[in-house]
Short mmCIF file of C-alpha atoms and ligand atoms in Angstrom, two decimals:
data_model
loop_
_atom_site.label_atom_id
_atom_site.label_comp_id
_atom_site.label_asym_id
_atom_site.label_seq_id
_atom_site.Cartn_x
_atom_site.Cartn_y
_atom_site.Cartn_z
CA THR A 1 -20.37 -54.60 -61.29
CA SER A 2 -20.20 -50.70 -63.12
CA ALA A 3 -19.36 -50.51 -66.50
CA ASP A 4 -15.08 -49.48 -67.17
CA ILE A 5 -15.97 -46.69 -69.80
CA GLY A 6 -18.88 -45.14 -71.56
CA VAL A 7 -19.19 -44.46 -75.27
CA THR A 8 -22.18 -42.03 -76.34
CA GLY A 9 -22.71 -40.82 -80.16
CA LEU A 10 -23.06 -44.21 -81.84
CA ALA A 11 -22.86 -43.56 -85.67
CA VAL A 12 -20.21 -45.38 -87.45
CA MET A 13 -17.15 -44.55 -85.46
CA GLY A 14 -18.68 -44.54 -82.04
CA ARG A 15 -20.02 -47.78 -82.25
CA ASN A 16 -16.74 -49.21 -84.00
CA LEU A 17 -14.94 -48.13 -81.31
CA ALA A 18 -17.40 -49.22 -78.45
CA ARG A 19 -16.96 -52.90 -80.16
CA ASN A 20 -13.01 -52.41 -80.07
CA LEU A 21 -13.61 -51.40 -76.33
CA ALA A 22 -15.86 -54.37 -75.91
CA ARG A 23 -13.80 -56.92 -77.72
CA SER A 24 -10.26 -55.80 -75.76
CA GLY A 25 -12.27 -56.93 -72.26
CA TYR A 26 -13.97 -53.92 -71.24
CA SER A 27 -17.03 -53.33 -69.88
CA VAL A 28 -19.12 -50.56 -71.88
CA ALA A 29 -21.86 -48.67 -71.54
CA VAL A 30 -23.08 -47.03 -74.61
CA HIS A 31 -25.97 -44.26 -75.47
CA ASN A 32 -27.07 -42.41 -78.40
CA ARG A 33 -29.27 -39.49 -78.74
CA THR A 34 -31.58 -41.11 -80.65
CA PRO A 35 -31.91 -44.85 -78.74
CA ALA A 36 -32.49 -46.52 -81.49
CA ARG A 37 -28.85 -46.62 -82.24
CA THR A 38 -27.89 -48.23 -78.76
CA ARG A 39 -30.44 -50.96 -79.21
CA ALA A 40 -29.26 -51.88 -82.80
CA LEU A 41 -25.77 -52.05 -81.47
CA VAL A 42 -26.64 -54.52 -78.89
CA GLU A 43 -28.50 -56.69 -81.17
CA GLU A 44 -26.30 -56.94 -83.74
CA PHE A 45 -22.98 -57.22 -81.51
CA GLY A 46 -24.03 -57.81 -77.80
CA GLY A 47 -22.19 -61.32 -78.30
CA GLU A 48 -18.82 -59.60 -78.60
CA GLY A 49 -18.39 -58.35 -75.34
CA SER A 50 -20.08 -56.79 -72.31
CA PHE A 51 -22.04 -53.52 -73.21
CA ARG A 52 -24.55 -51.56 -71.08
CA PRO A 53 -27.04 -49.56 -72.96
CA ALA A 54 -28.52 -46.75 -71.48
CA GLU A 55 -31.23 -44.81 -72.73
CA SER A 56 -30.94 -41.57 -70.60
CA ALA A 57 -27.87 -39.78 -70.25
CA LYS A 58 -28.46 -39.97 -66.14
CA GLU A 59 -28.72 -44.22 -66.53
CA PHE A 60 -25.65 -43.86 -68.67
CA VAL A 61 -23.62 -41.53 -66.07
CA ASP A 62 -24.74 -43.58 -63.11
CA SER A 63 -23.93 -46.86 -64.43
CA LEU A 64 -19.92 -46.01 -64.96
CA LYS A 65 -17.31 -46.54 -61.97
CA ARG A 66 -15.41 -43.82 -60.53
CA PRO A 67 -13.67 -41.85 -61.82
CA ARG A 68 -16.04 -42.00 -64.29
CA ARG A 69 -14.87 -42.05 -68.21
CA LEU A 70 -16.59 -41.40 -71.14
CA ILE A 71 -16.32 -41.23 -74.86
CA THR A 72 -17.83 -38.68 -76.96
CA MET A 73 -18.01 -39.26 -80.59
CA VAL A 74 -20.58 -37.15 -81.94
CA LYS A 75 -20.44 -34.90 -85.04
CA ALA A 76 -17.70 -32.19 -84.22
CA GLY A 77 -19.05 -28.97 -83.39
CA GLU A 78 -22.63 -28.18 -81.78
CA ALA A 79 -23.24 -31.54 -81.08
CA THR A 80 -19.97 -31.49 -79.25
CA ASP A 81 -21.31 -28.39 -76.74
CA ALA A 82 -24.80 -30.08 -76.40
CA VAL A 83 -23.46 -33.43 -75.01
CA ILE A 84 -21.16 -31.61 -72.58
CA ALA A 85 -24.42 -29.36 -71.76
CA GLU A 86 -25.81 -32.33 -70.98
CA PHE A 87 -23.45 -34.70 -69.15
CA ALA A 88 -20.98 -32.15 -67.20
CA PRO A 89 -23.88 -31.56 -64.66
CA LEU A 90 -24.05 -34.91 -64.21
CA LEU A 91 -20.42 -35.87 -63.39
CA GLU A 92 -18.64 -35.43 -60.00
CA GLU A 93 -14.88 -33.63 -59.74
CA GLY A 94 -12.38 -36.04 -61.26
CA ASP A 95 -14.30 -37.84 -64.08
CA VAL A 96 -13.11 -37.54 -67.38
CA ILE A 97 -14.79 -36.58 -70.67
CA VAL A 98 -13.22 -37.50 -74.01
CA ASP A 99 -13.98 -35.89 -77.27
CA GLY A 100 -12.93 -38.72 -79.80
CA GLY A 101 -14.56 -36.20 -83.17
CA ASN A 102 -12.57 -34.33 -85.28
CA ALA A 103 -13.25 -31.09 -83.40
CA HIS A 104 -10.91 -27.76 -83.77
CA PHE A 105 -8.16 -27.50 -81.64
CA ALA A 106 -9.37 -24.16 -80.59
CA ASP A 107 -13.07 -25.75 -79.21
CA THR A 108 -10.94 -28.10 -77.64
CA ARG A 109 -8.80 -25.52 -75.70
CA ARG A 110 -12.32 -23.71 -74.83
CA ARG A 111 -13.98 -26.95 -73.68
CA GLU A 112 -11.18 -28.19 -71.55
CA ARG A 113 -11.04 -24.86 -69.82
CA GLU A 114 -14.36 -24.44 -69.03
CA LEU A 115 -14.54 -27.52 -67.66
CA ARG A 116 -11.53 -27.50 -65.65
CA GLU A 117 -12.64 -24.59 -64.09
CA ARG A 118 -15.35 -27.32 -62.85
CA GLY A 119 -12.91 -29.83 -62.01
CA ILE A 120 -13.73 -32.42 -64.74
CA HIS A 121 -11.14 -33.70 -66.99
CA PHE A 122 -11.54 -33.09 -70.72
CA VAL A 123 -9.50 -35.13 -73.20
CA GLY A 124 -9.49 -34.20 -77.08
CA ALA A 125 -8.65 -37.23 -78.73
CA GLY A 126 -7.54 -37.06 -82.49
CA ILE A 127 -8.91 -40.60 -83.51
CA SER A 128 -7.23 -41.31 -87.30
CA GLY A 129 -7.99 -45.01 -89.10
CA GLY A 130 -12.06 -44.32 -90.28
CA GLU A 131 -14.52 -47.03 -89.40
CA GLU A 132 -12.50 -49.68 -89.86
CA GLY A 133 -9.06 -48.27 -87.54
CA ALA A 134 -12.10 -47.77 -85.20
CA LEU A 135 -12.89 -51.50 -84.79
CA HIS A 136 -9.61 -53.04 -85.25
CA GLY A 137 -7.18 -50.28 -83.81
CA PRO A 138 -6.73 -46.88 -84.59
CA SER A 139 -3.97 -44.01 -84.03
CA ILE A 140 -4.87 -41.92 -81.00
CA MET A 141 -3.86 -38.45 -80.23
CA PRO A 142 -5.03 -37.32 -77.20
CA GLY A 143 -4.33 -33.98 -75.62
CA GLY A 144 -5.15 -33.09 -71.85
CA SER A 145 -4.03 -33.63 -68.93
CA ALA A 146 -1.33 -35.92 -67.70
CA GLU A 147 -3.60 -37.60 -64.84
CA ALA A 148 -6.17 -38.00 -67.30
CA TYR A 149 -4.41 -39.82 -69.56
CA ASP A 150 -2.54 -41.78 -67.20
CA SER A 151 -6.11 -42.74 -66.10
CA LEU A 152 -6.70 -43.76 -69.71
CA ALA A 153 -3.65 -45.38 -70.38
CA PRO A 154 -4.60 -48.96 -70.52
CA MET A 155 -7.83 -48.50 -72.37
CA LEU A 156 -6.30 -46.47 -75.29
CA GLU A 157 -3.01 -48.46 -75.33
CA GLY A 158 -5.18 -51.66 -75.57
CA ILE A 159 -7.54 -50.04 -78.38
CA ALA A 160 -5.02 -48.52 -80.76
CA ALA A 161 -3.27 -50.20 -83.51
CA LYS A 162 0.45 -51.31 -82.70
CA ALA A 163 3.24 -50.23 -84.93
CA ASP A 164 5.32 -53.39 -86.44
CA ASP A 165 8.08 -53.13 -83.23
CA GLY A 166 4.51 -53.58 -81.16
CA SER A 167 4.25 -50.24 -79.46
CA PRO A 168 0.89 -48.93 -79.25
CA CYS A 169 0.00 -45.98 -81.62
CA THR A 170 -1.07 -43.45 -79.03
CA THR A 171 0.63 -41.04 -76.47
CA HIS A 172 0.13 -38.52 -74.47
CA VAL A 173 0.53 -35.57 -76.81
CA GLY A 174 0.37 -32.83 -74.68
CA THR A 175 -2.16 -30.52 -72.35
CA ASP A 176 -5.67 -28.88 -74.04
CA GLY A 177 -5.50 -28.82 -77.27
CA ALA A 178 -2.62 -30.50 -78.46
CA GLY A 179 -4.43 -33.90 -79.48
CA HIS A 180 -6.49 -31.98 -82.28
CA PHE A 181 -3.93 -29.80 -83.13
CA VAL A 182 -1.98 -33.22 -84.08
CA LYS A 183 -5.07 -34.70 -85.60
CA MET A 184 -5.41 -31.46 -87.50
CA VAL A 185 -1.68 -31.79 -88.83
CA HIS A 186 -1.74 -35.57 -89.84
CA ASN A 187 -5.31 -34.61 -91.86
CA GLY A 188 -3.04 -31.72 -93.79
CA ILE A 189 -0.11 -34.02 -94.14
CA GLU A 190 -2.84 -36.34 -95.94
CA TYR A 191 -4.26 -34.36 -98.31
CA ALA A 192 -0.57 -33.68 -99.18
CA ASP A 193 0.06 -37.02 -99.50
CA MET A 194 -2.87 -37.94 -101.40
CA GLN A 195 -2.35 -34.79 -103.69
CA LEU A 196 1.29 -36.14 -104.57
CA ILE A 197 0.57 -39.32 -105.55
CA GLY A 198 -2.79 -37.69 -107.91
CA GLU A 199 0.08 -36.11 -109.74
CA ALA A 200 2.23 -38.93 -110.38
CA TYR A 201 -0.71 -40.85 -111.66
CA HIS A 202 -1.41 -37.89 -113.74
CA LEU A 203 2.10 -38.04 -115.23
CA LEU A 204 2.25 -41.82 -115.52
CA ARG A 205 -1.01 -41.75 -117.57
CA ASP A 206 -0.51 -39.12 -120.01
CA VAL A 207 3.40 -38.58 -120.21
CA ALA A 208 4.30 -42.16 -119.73
CA GLY A 209 0.96 -43.46 -121.56
CA TYR A 210 0.23 -45.95 -118.98
CA SER A 211 -3.07 -47.44 -118.55
CA PRO A 212 -4.58 -47.03 -114.74
CA GLY A 213 -3.95 -50.94 -114.19
CA GLN A 214 -0.34 -50.45 -115.41
CA ILE A 215 0.14 -47.80 -112.74
CA ALA A 216 -1.40 -49.86 -110.20
CA GLU A 217 1.25 -52.42 -110.58
CA VAL A 218 4.22 -49.36 -110.35
CA PHE A 219 2.35 -48.09 -107.61
CA ARG A 220 2.23 -51.78 -106.12
CA THR A 221 6.17 -52.09 -107.10
CA TRP A 222 7.00 -48.66 -105.43
CA ASN A 223 4.71 -49.58 -102.39
CA GLY A 224 7.47 -52.38 -101.80
CA GLY A 225 10.16 -49.73 -101.53
CA ARG A 226 10.81 -46.22 -99.79
CA LEU A 227 7.11 -45.27 -100.51
CA ASP A 228 5.61 -48.12 -98.37
CA SER A 229 2.24 -46.67 -97.31
CA TYR A 230 -1.47 -47.31 -96.72
CA LEU A 231 -2.43 -44.83 -99.36
CA MET A 232 0.17 -46.15 -101.86
CA GLU A 233 -1.97 -49.19 -101.21
CA VAL A 234 -5.21 -48.03 -101.63
CA SER A 235 -4.38 -46.12 -104.20
CA ALA A 236 -3.33 -49.00 -106.42
CA GLU A 237 -6.22 -51.01 -105.28
CA VAL A 238 -8.33 -48.43 -106.85
CA LEU A 239 -6.36 -47.94 -109.71
CA ALA A 240 -6.54 -51.86 -110.96
CA HIS A 241 -10.40 -51.95 -109.85
CA THR A 242 -12.87 -52.14 -112.71
CA ASP A 243 -16.09 -50.33 -113.04
CA ALA A 244 -18.90 -53.19 -113.02
CA GLY A 245 -21.21 -50.94 -115.10
CA THR A 246 -19.28 -49.86 -117.91
CA GLY A 247 -16.12 -52.04 -117.76
CA ALA A 248 -13.75 -49.62 -118.10
CA PRO A 249 -10.80 -48.62 -115.92
CA PHE A 250 -13.39 -47.58 -112.53
CA VAL A 251 -11.19 -44.37 -111.75
CA ASP A 252 -12.27 -43.27 -115.09
CA ALA A 253 -15.93 -43.53 -114.10
CA VAL A 254 -15.54 -41.36 -111.08
CA ALA A 255 -16.11 -37.62 -111.33
CA ASP A 256 -13.26 -35.70 -111.42
CA ARG A 257 -14.07 -33.27 -108.08
CA ALA A 258 -12.90 -33.70 -104.95
CA GLU A 259 -14.46 -32.78 -102.09
CA GLN A 260 -13.29 -32.17 -98.23
CA LYS A 261 -14.60 -32.10 -94.97
CA GLY A 262 -12.44 -29.38 -93.57
CA THR A 263 -9.49 -30.00 -92.19
CA GLY A 264 -7.39 -29.83 -94.50
CA ARG A 265 -8.30 -25.97 -94.97
CA TRP A 266 -8.09 -25.88 -90.98
CA THR A 267 -4.57 -26.97 -91.14
CA VAL A 268 -3.93 -23.98 -94.18
CA GLN A 269 -5.71 -21.47 -91.79
CA THR A 270 -3.97 -22.00 -88.81
CA ALA A 271 -0.60 -22.32 -90.71
CA LEU A 272 -1.27 -18.89 -92.11
CA GLU A 273 -1.95 -17.45 -88.34
CA LEU A 274 1.52 -19.21 -87.12
CA GLY A 275 3.18 -18.11 -90.10
CA VAL A 276 4.44 -21.63 -91.00
CA PRO A 277 4.67 -22.02 -94.71
CA VAL A 278 2.86 -25.12 -95.03
CA SER A 279 2.92 -25.38 -99.23
CA GLY A 280 2.37 -28.71 -99.84
CA ILE A 281 -0.94 -28.91 -98.11
CA ALA A 282 -1.96 -25.51 -99.65
CA GLU A 283 -1.43 -26.60 -102.78
CA ALA A 284 -3.17 -29.66 -102.19
CA VAL A 285 -6.37 -27.87 -100.49
CA PHE A 286 -6.36 -25.66 -103.44
CA ALA A 287 -6.34 -28.33 -106.01
CA ARG A 288 -9.45 -30.45 -104.47
CA SER A 289 -11.12 -26.77 -104.56
CA LEU A 290 -9.94 -26.01 -108.28
CA SER A 291 -11.17 -29.62 -109.34
CA GLY A 292 -14.97 -28.70 -108.12
CA HIS A 293 -15.18 -25.15 -109.99
CA THR A 294 -16.99 -26.78 -112.78
CA GLY A 295 -17.89 -23.38 -114.21
CA LEU A 296 -14.60 -22.18 -114.67
CA ARG A 297 -13.04 -25.02 -115.59
CA ALA A 298 -15.78 -25.27 -118.91
CA ALA A 299 -15.01 -21.96 -119.52
CA SER A 300 -11.49 -22.51 -119.38
CA ALA A 301 -11.09 -25.76 -121.63
CA ALA A 302 -10.46 -24.06 -124.69
CA LEU A 303 -7.26 -21.91 -123.44
CA PRO A 304 -4.12 -22.98 -125.32
CA GLY A 305 -1.28 -24.71 -124.27
CA PRO A 306 0.37 -28.32 -125.30
CA ARG A 307 -0.97 -31.40 -125.34
CA ALA A 308 0.75 -33.86 -123.55
CA GLU A 309 2.71 -36.98 -126.12
CA ALA A 310 3.17 -40.33 -124.81
CA MET A 311 6.21 -41.46 -124.71
CA GLY A 312 8.06 -44.93 -126.08
CA THR A 313 8.33 -47.77 -123.68
CA ASP A 314 11.79 -47.66 -122.42
CA ALA A 315 11.92 -43.98 -122.05
CA ALA A 316 8.43 -44.38 -120.42
CA GLY A 317 10.24 -46.97 -118.07
CA ARG A 318 12.75 -44.25 -117.20
CA PHE A 319 10.54 -41.64 -116.38
CA ALA A 320 8.52 -43.66 -114.10
CA ASP A 321 11.66 -44.32 -111.97
CA GLN A 322 12.10 -40.17 -112.03
CA VAL A 323 8.81 -39.82 -110.92
CA GLU A 324 9.36 -42.82 -107.66
CA GLN A 325 12.37 -40.03 -106.89
CA ALA A 326 9.71 -37.16 -107.58
CA LEU A 327 6.85 -38.61 -105.11
CA TYR A 328 9.88 -39.22 -102.65
CA ALA A 329 11.47 -36.14 -102.22
CA SER A 330 7.74 -33.90 -102.11
CA LYS A 331 6.83 -36.16 -99.77
CA LEU A 332 9.83 -35.61 -97.79
CA VAL A 333 9.42 -31.68 -98.07
CA SER A 334 5.57 -32.25 -97.18
CA TYR A 335 6.29 -33.90 -94.03
CA ALA A 336 9.54 -31.73 -93.07
CA GLN A 337 6.70 -28.77 -93.53
CA GLY A 338 4.08 -30.59 -91.42
CA TRP A 339 6.81 -30.97 -88.63
CA HIS A 340 7.77 -27.11 -89.08
CA MET A 341 3.82 -26.82 -88.01
CA LEU A 342 4.08 -28.97 -85.14
CA ARG A 343 6.95 -27.50 -83.58
CA ALA A 344 5.73 -23.50 -84.51
CA GLY A 345 2.09 -24.80 -82.52
CA ALA A 346 3.86 -26.10 -79.66
CA GLU A 347 5.66 -22.84 -79.03
CA GLU A 348 2.50 -20.73 -79.87
CA TYR A 349 -0.01 -22.94 -77.23
CA GLY A 350 2.69 -24.26 -74.76
CA TRP A 351 2.45 -27.66 -75.54
CA ASP A 352 5.91 -29.91 -74.78
CA LEU A 353 5.14 -31.96 -77.86
CA ASP A 354 7.34 -35.03 -78.44
CA LEU A 355 7.95 -34.99 -82.37
CA GLY A 356 9.51 -38.31 -82.38
CA ALA A 357 6.88 -39.63 -80.66
CA ILE A 358 4.04 -38.05 -82.72
CA ALA A 359 5.83 -39.99 -85.74
CA ALA A 360 5.94 -43.04 -83.86
CA ILE A 361 2.17 -43.11 -83.11
CA TRP A 362 1.73 -42.86 -86.92
CA ARG A 363 3.19 -45.82 -88.05
CA GLY A 364 -0.11 -47.63 -87.54
CA GLY A 365 -3.94 -47.38 -87.52
CA CYS A 366 -4.21 -44.05 -89.04
CA ILE A 367 -4.13 -42.97 -92.93
CA ILE A 368 -0.83 -42.23 -93.18
CA ARG A 369 0.29 -44.64 -91.85
CA ALA A 370 3.69 -45.81 -93.86
CA ALA A 371 7.71 -47.33 -93.16
CA PHE A 372 8.68 -43.37 -93.88
CA LEU A 373 7.06 -42.53 -90.11
CA ASP A 374 9.47 -44.86 -88.30
CA ARG A 375 12.62 -42.81 -90.27
CA ILE A 376 11.12 -39.58 -88.66
CA ARG A 377 10.92 -41.08 -85.51
CA ALA A 378 14.56 -42.14 -85.87
CA ALA A 379 15.56 -38.83 -87.27
CA TYR A 380 14.31 -36.98 -83.89
CA ALA A 381 15.65 -39.63 -81.56
CA ALA A 382 18.96 -38.57 -83.06
CA ASP A 383 18.54 -34.94 -82.59
CA PRO A 384 15.26 -33.78 -81.00
CA GLY A 385 16.14 -30.12 -81.92
CA LEU A 386 16.76 -30.76 -85.15
CA GLU A 387 15.43 -27.82 -87.08
CA THR A 388 13.80 -29.05 -89.90
CA LEU A 389 14.01 -32.76 -91.40
CA LEU A 390 15.28 -32.40 -94.23
CA ALA A 391 18.21 -31.25 -92.39
CA ASP A 392 18.82 -35.03 -91.46
CA ALA A 393 21.75 -36.12 -92.70
CA ASP A 394 19.63 -39.33 -94.15
CA PHE A 395 17.19 -37.50 -95.37
CA ALA A 396 19.35 -34.85 -97.00
CA ALA A 397 20.73 -37.29 -98.90
CA GLU A 398 18.22 -39.20 -100.28
CA ILE A 399 16.96 -35.58 -101.56
CA GLY A 400 19.97 -34.63 -102.83
CA ARG A 401 20.14 -37.91 -104.70
CA ALA A 402 16.35 -37.36 -106.18
CA GLN A 403 16.93 -33.87 -107.19
CA GLY A 404 18.01 -34.11 -110.39
CA ASP A 405 14.94 -36.50 -111.57
CA TRP A 406 12.89 -34.34 -109.29
CA ARG A 407 13.43 -31.45 -111.37
CA ALA A 408 13.59 -33.23 -114.70
CA VAL A 409 9.94 -34.65 -113.55
CA ALA A 410 8.82 -31.10 -113.01
CA ALA A 411 10.36 -29.51 -116.16
CA THR A 412 8.55 -32.28 -117.75
CA ALA A 413 4.91 -31.42 -116.35
CA LEU A 414 5.61 -27.72 -117.49
CA ARG A 415 6.47 -28.87 -120.59
CA HIS A 416 3.53 -31.20 -121.19
CA GLY A 417 1.03 -28.86 -119.47
CA ILE A 418 0.01 -31.02 -116.72
CA PRO A 419 -0.50 -29.49 -113.59
CA ALA A 420 1.96 -30.61 -110.66
CA PRO A 421 1.38 -27.84 -108.56
CA GLY A 422 2.33 -30.43 -105.22
CA PHE A 423 5.54 -31.42 -107.01
CA SER A 424 6.26 -27.47 -107.93
CA ALA A 425 5.62 -25.94 -104.30
CA ALA A 426 7.88 -28.97 -103.01
CA LEU A 427 10.94 -28.32 -104.73
CA ALA A 428 10.52 -24.27 -105.08
CA TYR A 429 10.52 -24.72 -100.93
CA TYR A 430 13.63 -26.94 -101.20
CA ASP A 431 15.13 -23.94 -103.30
CA ALA A 432 14.24 -21.27 -101.22
CA LEU A 433 15.62 -22.92 -97.99
CA ARG A 434 18.91 -23.50 -100.06
CA ALA A 435 18.96 -20.20 -101.75
CA GLY A 436 21.89 -18.06 -100.22
CA ARG A 437 20.13 -14.87 -100.96
CA LEU A 438 16.39 -14.39 -101.62
CA PRO A 439 14.02 -11.99 -103.59
CA ALA A 440 12.83 -11.19 -100.02
CA ALA A 441 15.66 -8.00 -99.80
CA LEU A 442 13.60 -6.41 -102.89
CA THR A 443 10.36 -7.19 -101.07
CA GLN A 444 11.33 -5.35 -98.16
CA ALA A 445 13.11 -2.33 -100.05
CA GLN A 446 9.43 -2.17 -101.90
CA ARG A 447 7.68 -2.28 -98.59
CA ASP A 448 9.82 0.95 -97.28
CA PHE A 449 9.52 2.67 -100.40
CA PHE A 450 5.92 2.56 -100.06
CA GLY A 451 5.01 2.64 -96.70
CA ALA A 452 8.01 3.13 -94.69
CA HIS A 453 8.49 -0.14 -93.63
CA THR A 454 12.31 0.25 -92.30
CA TYR A 455 14.82 -2.78 -93.34
CA SER A 456 17.59 -4.29 -91.54
CA ARG A 457 20.94 -4.17 -93.37
CA VAL A 458 23.37 -7.10 -94.26
CA ASP A 459 26.53 -4.90 -92.99
CA ARG A 460 25.24 -2.94 -89.69
CA ASP A 461 23.24 -3.56 -86.85
CA GLY A 462 20.00 -1.74 -86.78
CA VAL A 463 16.62 -0.78 -88.30
CA PHE A 464 16.60 1.75 -91.16
CA HIS A 465 14.42 4.09 -93.93
CA THR A 466 15.58 5.78 -96.88
CA LEU A 467 13.55 8.91 -98.15
CA TRP A 468 12.43 7.71 -101.05
CA GLY A 469 10.05 10.55 -101.80
CA GLY A 470 13.31 13.15 -100.37
CA ASP A 471 17.15 12.94 -101.54
CA ARG A 472 17.21 9.51 -100.49
CA THR A 473 19.31 9.48 -97.60
CA GLU A 474 19.26 6.60 -95.27
CA GLU A 475 17.93 7.64 -91.38
CA ARG A 476 18.03 5.36 -88.95
CA ALA A 477 14.22 4.46 -87.65
CA ASP A 478 15.33 2.95 -84.48
P1 LIG B 501 -21.44 -38.21 -86.99
O1 LIG B 501 -20.26 -36.82 -87.12
O2 LIG B 501 -22.26 -38.48 -88.60
O3 LIG B 501 -22.40 -37.96 -85.98
C1 LIG B 501 -23.37 -38.34 -86.02
C2 LIG B 501 -23.27 -38.87 -84.21
O4 LIG B 501 -23.83 -37.34 -83.44
C3 LIG B 501 -24.82 -39.73 -84.07
O5 LIG B 501 -24.75 -40.53 -83.00
C4 LIG B 501 -25.43 -38.44 -83.65
O6 LIG B 501 -27.20 -39.01 -82.74
C5 LIG B 501 -24.65 -37.72 -82.76
N1 LIG B 501 -25.35 -36.16 -82.74
C6 LIG B 501 -25.61 -35.12 -83.52
BR1 LIG B 501 -25.39 -35.33 -85.29
N2 LIG B 501 -26.62 -33.96 -83.35
C7 LIG B 501 -26.08 -34.46 -81.58
C8 LIG B 501 -26.71 -33.66 -80.63
N3 LIG B 501 -27.53 -32.30 -80.73
N4 LIG B 501 -26.59 -34.44 -79.23
C9 LIG B 501 -26.07 -35.48 -79.33
N5 LIG B 501 -25.84 -36.33 -80.48
C10 LIG B 501 -25.45 -35.79 -81.48
O7 LIG B 501 -20.47 -39.25 -86.80
P2 LIG B 501 -19.58 -40.23 -87.19
O8 LIG B 501 -19.10 -40.10 -88.62
O9 LIG B 501 -19.39 -41.96 -86.82
O10 LIG B 501 -18.29 -39.58 -86.86
C11 LIG B 501 -18.23 -38.95 -85.48
C12 LIG B 501 -17.11 -38.44 -84.64
O11 LIG B 501 -16.03 -38.82 -85.57
C13 LIG B 501 -17.35 -36.90 -85.87
O12 LIG B 501 -16.79 -35.99 -85.09
C14 LIG B 501 -16.13 -37.11 -86.54
O13 LIG B 501 -15.66 -36.07 -87.50
C15 LIG B 501 -14.55 -38.06 -86.17
N6 LIG B 501 -14.59 -39.14 -87.09
C16 LIG B 501 -14.90 -39.59 -88.09
C17 LIG B 501 -14.17 -40.32 -89.17
C18 LIG B 501 -15.16 -40.95 -89.95
O14 LIG B 501 -14.05 -41.77 -90.79
N7 LIG B 501 -16.16 -40.98 -90.34
C19 LIG B 501 -12.85 -40.64 -88.70
C20 LIG B 501 -11.86 -39.79 -87.66
C21 LIG B 501 -13.05 -39.10 -86.77
P3 LIG B 501 -28.64 -39.34 -83.56
O15 LIG B 501 -28.17 -40.64 -83.66
O16 LIG B 501 -29.20 -39.46 -82.12
O17 LIG B 501 -28.55 -38.72 -84.75
#
């Protein structure tokens, strides 16, 4: 009568994941560096299922069924290495360590390689949904060997969120760091979604002249349509909330400085290395960063510019409809960029990512869960080789219909001096993809001028260089 699985690291996430497993009928060994947390878990929630508290690593490992399966839910980084260093020597060939923390996928690749050499399976599992998700059903993105996934599948599928069609929000994402890579891109998309909703709010507030309560109503209406998503719902909840202390809208009582833990930044850093333009995510990361530069903002507060003027009620209503179009179109672009990044990562790191299946496991449990993701799943089901989501016939038609309003909203933001970098960057990306000719021709010619970096021509094959410093004849450079 040994435990089915073990969880070590019993802060908010680990504790709730262990409870989720126990409530699903598994017997769960629980362990934490500081044993007080282990005792607290069993005292408070012991009645929910079968927990086996262990004070030492050895006791913990010895209490697990073979092959042993243990999940570590400790702080990402050095703590994860410390846990692996402590537990790996106690394990045997075929045992499985699952890292459910927010590790960087490059660390996961390294850890997986090191443990594989010792015959131990290492599964880097991205887990999204926060504390509540861990307890009631997160979206789980496991990467590692297929064999390790198979041994975990019933448990993971049992505790994961379920999509509307009943399917569990987890799948074998790919080998080694694939799960944590996919989780990272999920978080990047989450940043972009939040930024776009923020821009919609800003425009509705300052141009439409709506109160936070009115905007909450608008968001609730949108949430009943194609923008239906957890983040839309959360935004409406926050905007409808009144601050107990001041009686003012809660959002006005919060300092306008957005923080970040780093997964958005990792997404952008990795995208730069892969050469993938994820401008929506990058603008979102920069916008958070800018908001925190209070000195810079104070020093710039008197700079000249237009003051937003609120419009009349009828115009405001029409404008709100346009903002819905702009938000939807920009969201579509940022998802297209995110999926481009998934494809590029798969190619670079040799993962066989199923792009539709990733959309499917984000339909529930995770922070970006939304009705929209089922359409992305369907787009890849119809054409697994889809070059970009924007090329899907339905999405292309929708963005085509939205673009007039999208441009109007971006122009309004510019005219009123309201920063909307997410809307604008998405539109610039869309227009750059559409453009027959890009000024990149001039850029490449400049590079050839000052650095002899050569160029190709539109009319013949080959590599060319112009003797800019001499008689400007063109020579072959290949
Ligand atoms: P924390 O990220 O705050 O980590 C606290 C846990 O790490 C405690 O159990 C602590 O043990 C343990 N730990 C540390 Br710190 N250093 C250790 C070491 N050297 N050896 C062993 N254990 C060590 O917990 P969390 O917020 O529950 O998150 C857990 C993981 O899940 C993180 O990787 C996080 O990024 C990820 N995640 C969090 C969320 C969320 O919403 N919070 C969502 C998705 C993923 P102690 O009790 O002895 O100090």
